[in-house]
Coordinates of C-alpha atoms and ligand atoms in Angstrom, one line a residue:
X1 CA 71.9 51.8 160.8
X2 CA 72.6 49.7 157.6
X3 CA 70.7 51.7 155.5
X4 CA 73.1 51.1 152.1
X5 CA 73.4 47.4 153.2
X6 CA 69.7 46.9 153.3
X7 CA 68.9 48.3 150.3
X8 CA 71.5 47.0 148.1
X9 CA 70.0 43.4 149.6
X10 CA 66.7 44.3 148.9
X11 CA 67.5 44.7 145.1
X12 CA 69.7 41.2 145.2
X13 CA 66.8 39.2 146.7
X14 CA 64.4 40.8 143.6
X15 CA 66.2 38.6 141.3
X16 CA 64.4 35.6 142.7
X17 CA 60.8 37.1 142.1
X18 CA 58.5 35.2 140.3
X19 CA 61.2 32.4 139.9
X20 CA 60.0 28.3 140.5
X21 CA 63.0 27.0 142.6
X22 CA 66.3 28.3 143.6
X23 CA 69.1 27.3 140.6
X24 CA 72.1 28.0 140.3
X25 CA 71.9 30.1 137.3
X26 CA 69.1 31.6 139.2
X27 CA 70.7 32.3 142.3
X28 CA 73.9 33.6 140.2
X29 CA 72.7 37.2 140.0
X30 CA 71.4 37.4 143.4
X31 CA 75.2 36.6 144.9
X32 CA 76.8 38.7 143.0
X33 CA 75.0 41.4 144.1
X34 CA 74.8 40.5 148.0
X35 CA 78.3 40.2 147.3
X36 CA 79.2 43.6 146.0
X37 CA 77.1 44.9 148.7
X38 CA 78.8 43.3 151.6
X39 CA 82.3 45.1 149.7
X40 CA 80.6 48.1 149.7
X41 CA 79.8 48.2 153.4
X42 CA 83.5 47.9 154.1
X43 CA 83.5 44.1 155.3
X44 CA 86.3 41.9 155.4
X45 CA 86.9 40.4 151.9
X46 CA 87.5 36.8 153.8
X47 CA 84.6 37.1 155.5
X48 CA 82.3 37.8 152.5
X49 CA 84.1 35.3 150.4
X50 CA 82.9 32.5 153.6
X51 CA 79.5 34.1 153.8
X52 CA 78.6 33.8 149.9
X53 CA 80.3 30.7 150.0
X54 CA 78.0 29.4 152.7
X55 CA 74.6 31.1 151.7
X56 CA 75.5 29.4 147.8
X57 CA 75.6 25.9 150.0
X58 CA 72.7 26.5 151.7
X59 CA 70.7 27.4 148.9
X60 CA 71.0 24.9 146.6
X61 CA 71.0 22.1 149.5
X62 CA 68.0 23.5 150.2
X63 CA 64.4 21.1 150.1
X64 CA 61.8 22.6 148.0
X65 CA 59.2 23.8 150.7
X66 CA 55.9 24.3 148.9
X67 CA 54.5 27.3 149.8
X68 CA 57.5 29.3 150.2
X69 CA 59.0 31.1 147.4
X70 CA 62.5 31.2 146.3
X71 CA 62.7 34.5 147.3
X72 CA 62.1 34.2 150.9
X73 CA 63.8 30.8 151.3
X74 CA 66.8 33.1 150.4
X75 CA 66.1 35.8 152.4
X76 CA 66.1 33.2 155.1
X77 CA 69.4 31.9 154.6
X78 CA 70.9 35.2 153.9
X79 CA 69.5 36.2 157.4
X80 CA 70.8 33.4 159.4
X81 CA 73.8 33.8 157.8
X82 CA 74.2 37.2 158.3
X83 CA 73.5 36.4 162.0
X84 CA 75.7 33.4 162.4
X85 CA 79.1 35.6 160.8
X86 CA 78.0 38.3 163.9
X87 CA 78.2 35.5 166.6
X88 CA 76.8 34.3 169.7
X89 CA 74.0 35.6 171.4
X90 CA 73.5 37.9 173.9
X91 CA 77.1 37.2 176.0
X92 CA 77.0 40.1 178.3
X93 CA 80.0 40.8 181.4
X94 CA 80.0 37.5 183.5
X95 CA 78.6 38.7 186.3
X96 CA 78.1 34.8 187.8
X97 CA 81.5 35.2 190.1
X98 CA 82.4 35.7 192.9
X99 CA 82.6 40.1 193.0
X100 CA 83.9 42.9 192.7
X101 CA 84.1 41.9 189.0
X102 CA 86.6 44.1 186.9
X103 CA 85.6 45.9 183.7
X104 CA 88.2 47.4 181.6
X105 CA 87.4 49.4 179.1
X106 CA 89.7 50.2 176.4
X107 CA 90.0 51.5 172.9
X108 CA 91.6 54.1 171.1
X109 CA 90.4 58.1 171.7
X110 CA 87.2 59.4 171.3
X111 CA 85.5 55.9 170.5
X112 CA 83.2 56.2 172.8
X113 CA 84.6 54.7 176.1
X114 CA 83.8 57.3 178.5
X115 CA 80.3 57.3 177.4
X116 CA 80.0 53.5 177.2
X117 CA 81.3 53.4 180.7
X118 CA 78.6 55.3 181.7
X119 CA 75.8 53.6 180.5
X120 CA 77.5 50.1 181.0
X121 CA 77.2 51.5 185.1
X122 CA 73.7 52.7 184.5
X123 CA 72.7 49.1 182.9
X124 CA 74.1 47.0 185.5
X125 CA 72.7 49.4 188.2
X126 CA 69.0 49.2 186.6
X127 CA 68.4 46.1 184.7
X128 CA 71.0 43.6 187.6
X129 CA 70.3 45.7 190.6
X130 CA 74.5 45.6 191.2
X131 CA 76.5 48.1 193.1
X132 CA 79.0 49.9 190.4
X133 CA 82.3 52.1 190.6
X134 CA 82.9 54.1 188.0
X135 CA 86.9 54.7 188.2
X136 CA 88.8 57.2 185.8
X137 CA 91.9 56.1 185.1
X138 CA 92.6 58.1 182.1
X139 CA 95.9 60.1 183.1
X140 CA 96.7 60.7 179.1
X141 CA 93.6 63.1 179.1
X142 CA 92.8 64.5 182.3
X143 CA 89.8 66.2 181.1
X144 CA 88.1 62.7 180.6
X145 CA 88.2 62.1 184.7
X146 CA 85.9 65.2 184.6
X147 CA 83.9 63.7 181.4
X148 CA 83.2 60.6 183.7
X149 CA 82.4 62.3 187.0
X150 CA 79.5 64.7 185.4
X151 CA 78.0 61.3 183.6
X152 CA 78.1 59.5 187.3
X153 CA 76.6 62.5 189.0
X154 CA 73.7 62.8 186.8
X155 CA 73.2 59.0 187.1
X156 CA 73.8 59.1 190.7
X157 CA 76.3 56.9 190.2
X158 CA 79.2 56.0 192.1
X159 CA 82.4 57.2 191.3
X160 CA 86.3 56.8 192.5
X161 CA 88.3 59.8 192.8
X162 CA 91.3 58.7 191.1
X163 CA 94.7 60.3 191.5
X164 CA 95.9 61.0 188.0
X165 CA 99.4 62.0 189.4
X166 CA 99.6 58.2 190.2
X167 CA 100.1 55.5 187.0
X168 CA 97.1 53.8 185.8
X169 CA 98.0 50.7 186.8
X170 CA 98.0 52.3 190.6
X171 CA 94.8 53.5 189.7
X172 CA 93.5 50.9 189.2
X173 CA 94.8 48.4 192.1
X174 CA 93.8 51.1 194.4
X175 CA 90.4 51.5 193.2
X176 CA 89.9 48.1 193.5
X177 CA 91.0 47.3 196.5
X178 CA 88.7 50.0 197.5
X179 CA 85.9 48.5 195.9
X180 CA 86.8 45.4 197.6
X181 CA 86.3 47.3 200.7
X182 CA 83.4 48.6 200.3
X183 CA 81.4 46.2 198.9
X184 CA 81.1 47.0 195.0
X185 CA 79.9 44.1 192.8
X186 CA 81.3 45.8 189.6
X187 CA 84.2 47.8 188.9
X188 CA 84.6 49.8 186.1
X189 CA 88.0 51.0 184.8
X190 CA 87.7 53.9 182.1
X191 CA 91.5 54.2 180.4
X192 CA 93.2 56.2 178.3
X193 CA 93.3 56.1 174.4
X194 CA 95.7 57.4 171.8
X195 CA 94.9 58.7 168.7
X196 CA 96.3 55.8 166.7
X197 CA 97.6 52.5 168.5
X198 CA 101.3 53.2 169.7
X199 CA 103.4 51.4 172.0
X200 CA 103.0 53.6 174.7
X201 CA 99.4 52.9 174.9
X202 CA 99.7 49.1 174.9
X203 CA 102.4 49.2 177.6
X204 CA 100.0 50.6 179.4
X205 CA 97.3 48.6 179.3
X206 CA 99.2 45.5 179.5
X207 CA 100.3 46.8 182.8
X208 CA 96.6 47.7 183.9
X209 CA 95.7 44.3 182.7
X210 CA 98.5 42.3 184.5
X211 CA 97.6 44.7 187.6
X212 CA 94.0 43.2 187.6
X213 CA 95.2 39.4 186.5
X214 CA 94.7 37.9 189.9
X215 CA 90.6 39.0 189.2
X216 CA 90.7 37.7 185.6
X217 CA 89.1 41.3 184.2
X218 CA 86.8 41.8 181.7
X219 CA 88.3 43.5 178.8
X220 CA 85.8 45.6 176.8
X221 CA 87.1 46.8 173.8
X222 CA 85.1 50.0 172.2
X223 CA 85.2 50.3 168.5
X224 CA 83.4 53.4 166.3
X225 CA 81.2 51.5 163.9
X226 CA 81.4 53.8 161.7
X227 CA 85.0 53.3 160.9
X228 CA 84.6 49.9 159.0
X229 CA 87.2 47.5 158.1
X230 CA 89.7 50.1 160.6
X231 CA 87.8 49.4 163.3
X232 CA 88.2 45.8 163.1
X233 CA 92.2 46.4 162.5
X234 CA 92.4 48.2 165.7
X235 CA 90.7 45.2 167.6
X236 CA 92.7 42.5 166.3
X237 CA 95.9 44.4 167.3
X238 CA 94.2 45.2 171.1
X239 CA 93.3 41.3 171.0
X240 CA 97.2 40.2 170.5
X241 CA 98.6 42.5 172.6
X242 CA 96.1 42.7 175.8
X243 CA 93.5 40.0 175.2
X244 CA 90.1 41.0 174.9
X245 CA 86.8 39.3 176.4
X246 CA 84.4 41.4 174.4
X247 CA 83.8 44.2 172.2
X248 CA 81.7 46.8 172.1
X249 CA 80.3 48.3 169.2
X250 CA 79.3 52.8 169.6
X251 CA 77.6 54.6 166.9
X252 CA 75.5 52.1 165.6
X253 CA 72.8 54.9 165.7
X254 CA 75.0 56.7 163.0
X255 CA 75.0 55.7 159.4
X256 CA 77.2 52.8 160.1
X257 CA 77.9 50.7 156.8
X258 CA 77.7 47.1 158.2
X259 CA 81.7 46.3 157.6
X260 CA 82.6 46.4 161.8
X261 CA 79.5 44.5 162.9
X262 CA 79.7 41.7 160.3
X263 CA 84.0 41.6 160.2
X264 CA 84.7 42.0 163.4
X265 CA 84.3 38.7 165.2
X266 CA 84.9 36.7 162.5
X267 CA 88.7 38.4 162.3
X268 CA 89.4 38.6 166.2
X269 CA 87.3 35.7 167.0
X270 CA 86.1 38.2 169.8
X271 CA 82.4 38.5 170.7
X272 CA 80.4 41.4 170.1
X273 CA 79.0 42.2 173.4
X274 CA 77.2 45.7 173.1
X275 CA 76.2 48.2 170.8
X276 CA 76.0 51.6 171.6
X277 CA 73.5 53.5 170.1
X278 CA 73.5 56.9 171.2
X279 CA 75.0 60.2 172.9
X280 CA 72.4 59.7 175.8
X281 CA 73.5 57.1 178.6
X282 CA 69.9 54.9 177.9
X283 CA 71.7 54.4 174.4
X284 CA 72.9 50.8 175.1
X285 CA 71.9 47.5 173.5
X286 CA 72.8 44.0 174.2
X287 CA 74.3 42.5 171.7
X288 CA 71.4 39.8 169.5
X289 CA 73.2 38.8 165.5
X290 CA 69.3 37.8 164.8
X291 CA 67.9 40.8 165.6
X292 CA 70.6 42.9 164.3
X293 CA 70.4 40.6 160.4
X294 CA 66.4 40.8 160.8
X295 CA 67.0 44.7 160.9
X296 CA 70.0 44.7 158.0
X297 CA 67.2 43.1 155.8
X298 CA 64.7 45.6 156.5
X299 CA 62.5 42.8 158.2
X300 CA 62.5 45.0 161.3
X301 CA 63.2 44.2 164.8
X302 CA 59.6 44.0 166.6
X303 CA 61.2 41.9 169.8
X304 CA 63.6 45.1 170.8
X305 CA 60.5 47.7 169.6
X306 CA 58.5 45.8 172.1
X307 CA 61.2 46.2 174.9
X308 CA 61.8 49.6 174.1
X309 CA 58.2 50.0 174.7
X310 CA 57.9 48.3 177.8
X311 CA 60.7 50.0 179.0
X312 CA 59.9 54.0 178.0
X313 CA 56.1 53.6 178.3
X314 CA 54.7 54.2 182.0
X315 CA 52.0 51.3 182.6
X316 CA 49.6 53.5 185.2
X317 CA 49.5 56.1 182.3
X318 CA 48.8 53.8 179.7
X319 CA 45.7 52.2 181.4
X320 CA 44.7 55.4 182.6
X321 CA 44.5 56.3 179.0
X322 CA 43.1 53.2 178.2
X323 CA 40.5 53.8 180.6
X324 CA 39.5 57.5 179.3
X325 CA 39.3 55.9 175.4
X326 CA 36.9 53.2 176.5
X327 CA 34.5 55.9 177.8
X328 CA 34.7 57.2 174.3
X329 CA 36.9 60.0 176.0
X330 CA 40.3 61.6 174.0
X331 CA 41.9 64.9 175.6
X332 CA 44.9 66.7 174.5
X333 CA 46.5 65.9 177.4
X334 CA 46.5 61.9 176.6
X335 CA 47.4 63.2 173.3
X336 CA 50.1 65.4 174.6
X337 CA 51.0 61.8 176.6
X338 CA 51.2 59.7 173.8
X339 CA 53.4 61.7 171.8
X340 CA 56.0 62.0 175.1
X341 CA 56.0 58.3 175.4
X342 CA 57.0 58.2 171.4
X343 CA 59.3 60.6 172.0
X344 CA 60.9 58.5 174.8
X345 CA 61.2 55.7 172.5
X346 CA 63.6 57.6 170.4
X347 CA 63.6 59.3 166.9
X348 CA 60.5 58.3 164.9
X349 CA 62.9 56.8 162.0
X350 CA 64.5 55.0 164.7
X351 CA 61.0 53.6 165.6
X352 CA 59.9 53.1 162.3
X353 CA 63.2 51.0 161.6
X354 CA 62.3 48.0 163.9
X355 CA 59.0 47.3 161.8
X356 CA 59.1 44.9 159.1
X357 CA 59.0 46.4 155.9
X358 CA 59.3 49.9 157.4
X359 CA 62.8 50.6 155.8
X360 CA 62.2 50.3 152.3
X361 CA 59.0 53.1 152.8
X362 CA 61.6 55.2 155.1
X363 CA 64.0 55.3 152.3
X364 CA 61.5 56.5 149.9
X365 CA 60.4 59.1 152.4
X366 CA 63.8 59.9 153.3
X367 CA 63.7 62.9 155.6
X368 CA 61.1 62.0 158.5
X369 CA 62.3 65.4 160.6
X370 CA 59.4 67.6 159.2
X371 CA 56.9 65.1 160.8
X372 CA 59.1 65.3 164.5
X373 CA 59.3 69.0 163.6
X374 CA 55.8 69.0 163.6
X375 CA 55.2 67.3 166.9
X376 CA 57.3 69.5 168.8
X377 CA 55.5 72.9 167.4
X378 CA 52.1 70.6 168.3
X379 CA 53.9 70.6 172.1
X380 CA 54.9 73.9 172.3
X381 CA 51.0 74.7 171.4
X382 CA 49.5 72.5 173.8
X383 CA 52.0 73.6 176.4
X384 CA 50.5 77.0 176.3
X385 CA 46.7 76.0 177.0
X386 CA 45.4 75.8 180.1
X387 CA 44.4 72.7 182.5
X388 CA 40.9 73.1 181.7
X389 CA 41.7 73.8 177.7
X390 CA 43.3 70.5 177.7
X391 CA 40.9 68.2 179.4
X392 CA 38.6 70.0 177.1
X393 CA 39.7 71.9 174.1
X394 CA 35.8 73.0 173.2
X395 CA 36.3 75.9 175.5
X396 CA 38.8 77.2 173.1
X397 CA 37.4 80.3 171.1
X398 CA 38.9 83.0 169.1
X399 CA 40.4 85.0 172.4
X400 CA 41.8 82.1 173.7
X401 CA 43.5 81.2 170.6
X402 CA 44.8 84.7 170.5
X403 CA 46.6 83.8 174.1
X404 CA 47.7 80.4 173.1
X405 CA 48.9 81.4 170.1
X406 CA 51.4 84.7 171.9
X407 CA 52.1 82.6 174.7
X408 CA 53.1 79.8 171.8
X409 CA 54.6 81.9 169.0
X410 CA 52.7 80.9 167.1
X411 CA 50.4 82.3 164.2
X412 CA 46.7 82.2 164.8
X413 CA 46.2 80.1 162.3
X414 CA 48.9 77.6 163.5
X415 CA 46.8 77.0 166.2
X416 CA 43.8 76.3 164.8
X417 CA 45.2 74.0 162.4
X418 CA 46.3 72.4 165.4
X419 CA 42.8 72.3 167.2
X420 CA 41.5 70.9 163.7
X421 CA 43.8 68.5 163.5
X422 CA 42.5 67.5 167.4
X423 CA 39.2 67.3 166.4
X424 CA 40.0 65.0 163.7
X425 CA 41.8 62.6 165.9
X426 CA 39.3 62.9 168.5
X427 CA 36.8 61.8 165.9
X428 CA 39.1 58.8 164.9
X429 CA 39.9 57.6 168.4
X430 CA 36.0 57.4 169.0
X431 CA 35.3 55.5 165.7
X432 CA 38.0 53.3 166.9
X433 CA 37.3 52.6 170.4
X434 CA 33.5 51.8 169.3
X435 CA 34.6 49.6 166.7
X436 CA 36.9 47.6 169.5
X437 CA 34.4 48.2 172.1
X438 CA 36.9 49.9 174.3
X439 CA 39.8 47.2 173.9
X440 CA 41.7 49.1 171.3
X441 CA 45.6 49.6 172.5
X442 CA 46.7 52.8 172.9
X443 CA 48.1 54.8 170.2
X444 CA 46.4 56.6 167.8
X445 CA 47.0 57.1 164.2
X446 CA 47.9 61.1 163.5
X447 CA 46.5 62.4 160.9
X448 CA 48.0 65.2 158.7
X449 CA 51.2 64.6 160.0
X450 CA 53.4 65.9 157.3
X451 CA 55.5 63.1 155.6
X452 CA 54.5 60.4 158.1
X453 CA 54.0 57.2 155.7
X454 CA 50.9 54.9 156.1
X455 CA 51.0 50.9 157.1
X456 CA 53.9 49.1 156.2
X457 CA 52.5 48.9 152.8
X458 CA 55.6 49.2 151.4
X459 CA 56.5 46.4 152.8
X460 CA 59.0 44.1 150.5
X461 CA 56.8 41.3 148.6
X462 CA 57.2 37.7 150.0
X463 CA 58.7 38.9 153.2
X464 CA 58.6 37.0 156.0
X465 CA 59.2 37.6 159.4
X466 CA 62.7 36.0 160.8
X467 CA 62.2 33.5 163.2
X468 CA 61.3 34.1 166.7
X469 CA 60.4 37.4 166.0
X470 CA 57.1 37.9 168.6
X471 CA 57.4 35.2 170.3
X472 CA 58.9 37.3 173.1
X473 CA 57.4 35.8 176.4
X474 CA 54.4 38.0 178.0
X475 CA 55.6 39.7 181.0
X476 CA 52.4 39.2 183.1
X477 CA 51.3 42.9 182.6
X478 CA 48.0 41.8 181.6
X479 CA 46.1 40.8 178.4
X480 CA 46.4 44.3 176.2
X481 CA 49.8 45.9 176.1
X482 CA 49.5 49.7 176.2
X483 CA 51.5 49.5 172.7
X484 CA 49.4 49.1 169.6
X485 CA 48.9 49.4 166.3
X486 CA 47.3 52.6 165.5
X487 CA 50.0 54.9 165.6
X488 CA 51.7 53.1 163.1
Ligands
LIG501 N1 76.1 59.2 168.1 C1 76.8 58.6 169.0 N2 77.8 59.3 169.6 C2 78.5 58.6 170.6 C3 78.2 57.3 170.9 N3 79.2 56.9 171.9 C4 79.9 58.0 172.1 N4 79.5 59.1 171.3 C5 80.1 60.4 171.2 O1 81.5 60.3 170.8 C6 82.3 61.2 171.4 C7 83.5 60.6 172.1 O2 83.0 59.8 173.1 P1 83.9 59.5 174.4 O3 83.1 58.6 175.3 O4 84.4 60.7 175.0 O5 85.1 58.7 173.8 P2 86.5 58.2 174.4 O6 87.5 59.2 174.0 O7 86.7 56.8 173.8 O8 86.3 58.1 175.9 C8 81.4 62.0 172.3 O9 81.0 63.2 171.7 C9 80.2 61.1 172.6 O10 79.1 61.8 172.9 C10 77.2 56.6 170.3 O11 76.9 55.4 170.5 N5 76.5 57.3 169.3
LIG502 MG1 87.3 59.0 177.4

């Protein structure tokens, strides 16, 4: 996400190194070059011509603060700026009315609708404990009624079982006065696309929308990241023609250049509501500009890692680990744990993203698939020992790593390169756990793991850490999270 954005900044903001105060011959240099970078990701040329012209303001206003280098007191600006031109915070569906509460959700074909709707349901099911409908109402593309049914199945969600013989606008009536019926708190309305905006299409959903009108719908627009400046075209002309209430952002996981997120609601004057972040229906964000700038400047986005972690990691496990590590204790099943709960947390540059600093060291890396390569031939391994191998890989001698090695396919070698890298960890994990008397957090560091890169050394000089970041409330699940440092 941002990658080109975030390092074309972090060459701007070196301009400022080493310099006394912000001037504006100083600060000259720097613009430009944020400037040319904002271009480059395909944003808005109004909108970059408002955001330098506000950052300038802001900069030279600015009060000396001693203490704080010019650097930083730009990246500061440049970050609240960056998260004021991506709007308000957090809006999600109004779900404070009186129910069911229509969604629409709109856009043009293969956007990402279908899946959004999907794990919109699954959001408001888990996170807001409502009742949802999932109603197709595609009749352009039939095969998209299918699409949605197999997403609500493997959700166990509910779904309506539209007649696509019928208009959508029928559709839609009927599946909500079904929903009325039977209780739903949320409807929501997957529709057709095209593959370009046509009138056809916005007849359509005009008709859909004045169908609903009596309900006041929410009206979810879904926009491809990826396709810039396009993207935000395609909204605006939704916007005058149907009236949106938000819009959702998909492929942010891709290598989206910046120019939709940071053009879009400046243009339409629509929020941002979501952003979708991946093929799998967990793959949802709510929207946050902060979090999002903090991540566009490489100063990472600890708040949402923390989340994430709260969300993927299971608690009992943790302390049970927690409890074996302060008897000094490390099997290769915990080990086999940790590295599930990782996985869980999504690809390890992913991961590494949302720490400060992390993204300048990434980009130097570049590739981290050798090191997830890696973990996945260390599962396969340990999936082919025994019970009593993993709560105690001792027992494993030259016959048994000639079985776990077959059953593996594996090399003998492989495995024992595995068991040595064990051993080492093991040894680590107990040097760690005595030097924190047993209240050392969960994850360890893994050694020899091809390509992985140390602490955020490389993290940028000067940087700071936007504000608000950690100050996420404690969620009562006692003193010592089962997140922690070592891993990374
Ligand atoms: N990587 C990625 N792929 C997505 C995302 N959202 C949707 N897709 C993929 O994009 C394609 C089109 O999505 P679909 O929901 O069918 O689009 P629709 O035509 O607008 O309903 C599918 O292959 C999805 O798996 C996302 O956030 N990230
Ligand atoms: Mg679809």
């Amino acid at each position: 996400m941002f990658d080109n954005l975030s390092e074309k900044f972090s060459t701007a903001f070196k301009h400022l190194q080493g310099k006394g105060k912000i001037s504006e011959s100083n600060i000259e240099d720097a613009l430009k070059e944020v400037r040319t970078a904002l271009l480059e990701a395909d944003v808005n040329f109004k909108v970059v011509k408002s955001f330098i012209g506000s950052v300038k303001e802001k900069a030279l206003g600015e009060k000396v603060i001693t203490g704080v280098n010019p650097e930083e007191q730009f990246i500061k600006i440049v970050h609240d700026e960056l998260a004021h031109v991506m709007g308000v915070e957090n809006e999600e569906v109004d779900l404070e009315r009186p129910g069911p509460v229509a969604v629409l959700v709109v856009g043009l074909n293969g956007q990402g609708k279908t899946t959004f709707s999907g794990k919109l349901s699954l959001h408001l099911k888990k996170k807001k404990n409502k009742k949802v409908l999932l109603v197709p109402c595609d009749t352009f593309r039939p095969a998209a009624k299918d699409q949605l049914i197999t997403l609500a199945k493997s959700m166990e969600m509910d779904w309506y079982d539209s007649d696509l013989g019928k208009r959508p606008e029928e559709i839609a009536k009927e599946a909500f006065e079904y929903s009325k019926k039977e209780k739903y708190d949320v409807v929501i309305i997957d529709t057709a696309g095209r593959l370009h905006v046509d009138n056809e299409l916005m007849g359509e959903l005009v008709n859909v929308k004045k169908a609903m009108e009596s309900v006041k719908p929410e009206v979810l627009m879904v926009a491809d990241a990826m396709t810039g400046q396009e993207a935000v075209n395609v909204a605006k002309t939704f916007h005058d023609a149907i009236g949106l209430t938000g819009i959702v952002l998909s492929k942010m996981d891709s290598d989206a250049r910046g120019g939709a997120a940071l053009s879009i609601r400046h243009v339409t004057g629509v929020p941002i509501k979501y952003i979708s972040t991946g093929e799998k229906m967990k793959d949802l964000e709510l929207f946050h500009p902060d979090r999002l700038a903090g991540r566009i400047l490489d100063m990472g986005d600890v708040v949402s890692l923390v989340e994430k972690a709260e969300e993927a990691i299971d608690q009992k496990e943790a302390e049970n680990m927690m409890k074996n590590l302060e008897k000094g204790r490390f099997t290769v099943d915990d080990f086999m744990k940790q590295m599930n709960m990782i996985s869980k947390l999504g690809s390890m540059s992913s991961i590494l993203k949302m720490i400060p600093g992390m993204g300048g060291a990434l980009r130097e890396i570049g590739d981290l698939s050798p090191a997830e390569n890696e973990m996945d031939k260390m599962k396969v391994i340990i999936n082919s020992m025994t019970k009593q191998e993993r709560q105690d890989y001792k027992v494993i001698k030259e016959s048994r790593i000639k079985r776990i090695a077959t059953g593996s396919g594996n090399t003998e070698a492989a495995v024992k390169d595995f068991l040595a890298k064990f051993r080492q960890m093991e040894g680590m994990m107990k040097q760690m756990s005595a030097m924190f008397g047993g209240g050392m957090p969960g994850m360890p560091g893994m050694p020899g793991m091809p390509g992985m890169p140390g602490m955020p050394g490389g993290a940028q000089p000067g940087f700071r850490a936007p504000k608000g970041a950690g100050k996420k409330k404690k969620k009562g699940k006692g003193k010592r999270g089962p997140w922690g440092g070592g891993f990374f």
